[in-house]
Amino acid sequence: MNRLLLLALSFSGVNALSVRPSNSTECRVIPGDAAWPKASDWASLNNQVEGKLISNIPIGAVCHNTFVSSTLGTVNTYDAAKCNKLRAHWFEGETHMSHPSSPMQYSATNNSCNPFDTDPNSPCTIGNHVLYSINATKPSHIQAGIKFAKKHNIRLIIRNTGHDFLGKSTGPHSLAIWMHTFKSREFINKWNGPDGYKGKAIRLGAGVQGFEAYAFAQSKGVVILSGNCPTVGITGGYTQGGGIGPLSSIHGLAADQVLEYTVITAKGDLVTANSKSNTDLFWALRGGGAGTFGVVTSMTVKVFQDKRTSSALITVLDSGNNTDAIYSGVETFISVELPKLVDNGIYIIWVLQPAGFLIQVRIAHGKPKSELDAFLAPTVQIFSSLGLTPEYLSWDFPDFLTAYKTAPGGQLNVSDLMYGGRLIPRSVSTDPARVGALVAAIRHVGTRTPISGVAFNVSGSVSSPGDVAVNPLFRTTLFNLVLGVYMNYSDWQSNMDNMNLITQDYVRGIEQATPGGGAYLNEADVQQPNWQDAFYGSHWGRLSQIKKKYDPTAVFYSRTAVGSEQWEERLDGRLCKV
Ligand SMILES: Cc1cc2nc3c(=O)[nH]c(=O)nc-3n(C[C@H](O)[C@H](O)[C@H](O)COP(=O)(O)OP(=O)(O)OC[C@H]3O[C@@H](n4cnc5c(N)ncnc54)[C@H](O)[C@@H]3O)c2cc1C
Ligand SMILES: *[C@@H]1O[C@H](CO)[C@@H](O)[C@H](O)[C@H]1NC(C)=O
Ligand SMILES: *[C@@H]1O[C@H](CO)[C@@H](O)[C@H](O)[C@H]1NC(C)=O
Ligand SMILES: *[C@@H]1O[C@H](CO)[C@@H](O)[C@H](O)[C@H]1NC(C)=O
Ligand SMILES: *[C@@H]1O[C@H](CO)[C@@H](O)[C@H](O)[C@H]1NC(C)=O
Ligand SMILES: *[C@@H]1O[C@H](CO)[C@@H](O)[C@H](O)[C@H]1NC(C)=O
Ligand SMILES: *[C@@H]1O[C@H](CO)[C@@H](O)[C@H](O)[C@H]1NC(C)=O
Ligand SMILES: *[C@@H]1O[C@H](CO)[C@@H](O)[C@H](O)[C@H]1NC(C)=O
């Protein structure tokens, strides 16, 4: 599909991913087709997975009188108390991550079972939720799922926590392999793998989440690379997609530190991928995107010495008539101070929104507060010299985890925004001739809706860029820009319109100011035009070859994953070859 056609489609107001009509008859089977597996086939799958097959009911069903599906018929589902509880906790990751089918990105559900519908008589159907989930607890359950999907030609999804912003862990008419129970954690004092590394390592099961990995590492006196969000699946989409986090400017991306994966391939084999075995697969799984090359069952990563840590917070409120001064300060901050801060290993998230500007220094690992205060003094000075009144707060912590849990910026809502993103080249941010245009594009968004930047320096000094599949543009990026527009649960069409606003106005404006930039495949616009290039950069060709080698029939399909360009998702949710 060429870029022009994609743009034309999105300008027509229909989301581009769902309408790419072709005449192909090579399609996945969906319910209602003669070839759809019979009840007895599903029963036999359930036997093979020892009763772990779940026929899904969407999480919002407790707010509707009935759930109607082809698999379960009509089920009475309304429960006022459960519905109220669900609504009260809807924006928390915990609500969705232990559920077999709920994606945190609500815009990926097709609004088929809205938890905030005021009329309980309104319909609740399966929509884009996974139809069945295997609550896998061992490799044979995963192998049975892959075999079943291949035999019956149905769509297969790998689900872990459901965090994916692009909706890659959900999909209509599909069978999901759900990895949530794979929680093993093992400390290895002296690694003895083929790569020659002899230091400390940790092996994690596929279902381990950030907070569990961080706590386990701390119990061993070390730190591990995971994200800012405590509930993200570290072995799942996070590390396989690259993985930006609080230690990025010190130890690189999460994918840079992987020593080994164990993986179940499309053939159904359980294999090891490391620097000696299945080296191409090992390369691809380090940043080439999850849900693409196989089902990872475990990952072993290098870990590092824990150190004392400090954190800080700078706030500048927008009073309505100081916006010019704020953005003038932002320009100096981005072009002059931010590069120095990341080069010194300091992890920074800045946020702009109509209410003002925030700089969250979540983690300065290894730096006492006094040192951090000195690093940040020039930034505070930028804003005060513009007549603004920045508030400055900072704290000392004994270790990484205490800072991570205590410093502001760790409480993140889910299911509230639709996103777009862009990797901002350091060459643009620090070029006096170009940073003005970038900040103007940021201001266009930031005076309307939240926009943020997670800043890092993951150049060769802290990682091995040549060895991993991560988009090479990361190595010359100063910050990953993410913007969001609030979802409206009572006006679905406005959400679809806003997705197009993100693509055609907000992200496009940033793109025009940052030629040569790309986007982080885990934190980007699902409608990103020219996504192969933007998400994978110069690694696209090699990743495509590896996909063909390990998954020639595309058992694993995720939107915007390598290989997905050969498929289209039609309006009825059917997946067909283009
Ligand atoms: C609130 C929030 C904060 C975030 N913060 C950060 C951050 O600080 N840094 C950062 O880099 N990212 C961050 N992310 C993005 C995050 O990395 C991605 O959403 C990631 O895809 C989550 O992976 P998961 O396995 O938890 O999620 P899921 O949605 O369950 O899965 C994501 C993708 O991984 C695939 N997958 C899952 N498990 C496996 C497996 N075992 N084998 C193969 N494929 C698998 C799925 O098929 C899907 O394609 C954040 C996301 C959210 C919602
Ligand atoms: C679909 O088939 C018709 C008739 O064979 C053909 O004219 C048309 O170009 C095809 N469309 C696509 C997208 O292949
Ligand atoms: C998505 O919603 C639209 C409108 O309700 C509906 O026509 C379409 O069939 C839905 N798609 C799926 C896959 O359920
Ligand atoms: C999934 O399996 C685990 C482990 O057996 C179990 O504790 C959990 O309740 C199951 N979840 C669901 C939704 O069935
Ligand atoms: C605008 O700035 C002036 C001081 O320069 C201040 O007195 C006034 O309250 C501000 N107005 C608003 C709306 O904040
Ligand atoms: C998070 O969601 C809660 C409602 O559950 C809301 O009160 C709060 O303002 C939200 N926080 C942010 C930062 O959006
Ligand atoms: C990143 O930091 C290293 C030193 O740690 C430095 O050599 C390099 O110039 C910095 N900037 C970029 C863009 O890599
Ligand atoms: C959501 O949409 C409804 C209907 O269009 C509108 O009345 C309401 O103000 C919107 N809510 C928000 C928060 O924008």
Coordinates of N, CA, C and O in Angstrom, one line a residue, residues 108 127 131 221 280 316 324 373 419 449 463 490 493 499 512 528:
A108 N -9.3 0.3 20.6 CA -9.1 -0.9 19.8 C -10.3 -1.9 19.9 O -10.2 -3.0 19.3
G127 N -17.2 -7.9 19.5 CA -16.5 -6.9 18.8 C -15.0 -7.3 18.5 O -14.8 -8.4 18.0
L131 N -11.9 -13.8 21.0 CA -13.1 -14.6 21.3 C -12.8 -15.7 22.3 O -13.6 -15.9 23.2
G221 N 19.8 -7.0 45.4 CA 20.7 -5.9 45.4 C 21.1 -5.3 44.1 O 22.1 -4.6 43.9
D280 N 19.5 -15.2 14.4 CA 18.7 -14.3 13.7 C 17.4 -14.0 14.4 O 16.9 -12.8 14.6
V316 N 5.7 24.5 36.2 CA 5.5 25.9 35.8 C 4.0 26.0 35.4 O 3.7 25.3 34.4
D324 N 3.5 32.3 26.1 CA 4.7 32.6 25.3 C 6.0 32.4 26.1 O 6.9 31.8 25.6
D373 N 20.4 18.6 42.2 CA 20.0 20.0 42.4 C 21.0 20.9 41.5 O 20.5 21.8 40.8
Y419 N -3.4 7.8 21.2 CA -2.0 8.3 21.1 C -1.4 8.5 19.7 O -1.8 7.9 18.8
T449 N -4.0 19.6 24.3 CA -4.1 18.3 24.9 C -2.7 17.9 25.4 O -1.7 18.5 24.9
S463 N 25.3 0.8 25.1 CA 24.6 -0.3 24.6 C 25.3 -0.9 23.4 O 26.4 -0.5 23.1
S490 N -18.9 8.6 25.8 CA -20.3 8.7 25.4 C -20.4 9.2 23.9 O -21.5 9.5 23.5
Q493 N -18.0 8.2 17.8 CA -17.6 8.8 16.5 C -16.6 9.9 16.8 O -15.6 10.0 16.0
M499 N -8.9 10.3 16.3 CA -7.8 9.5 15.8 C -7.2 10.1 14.5 O -6.0 10.1 14.3
Q512 N 6.6 17.1 10.2 CA 7.1 18.1 9.3 C 8.3 18.9 9.9 O 9.2 19.3 9.2
Q528 N -0.2 5.4 11.8 CA 1.0 6.0 11.2 C 1.2 5.7 9.7 O 1.3 4.5 9.4

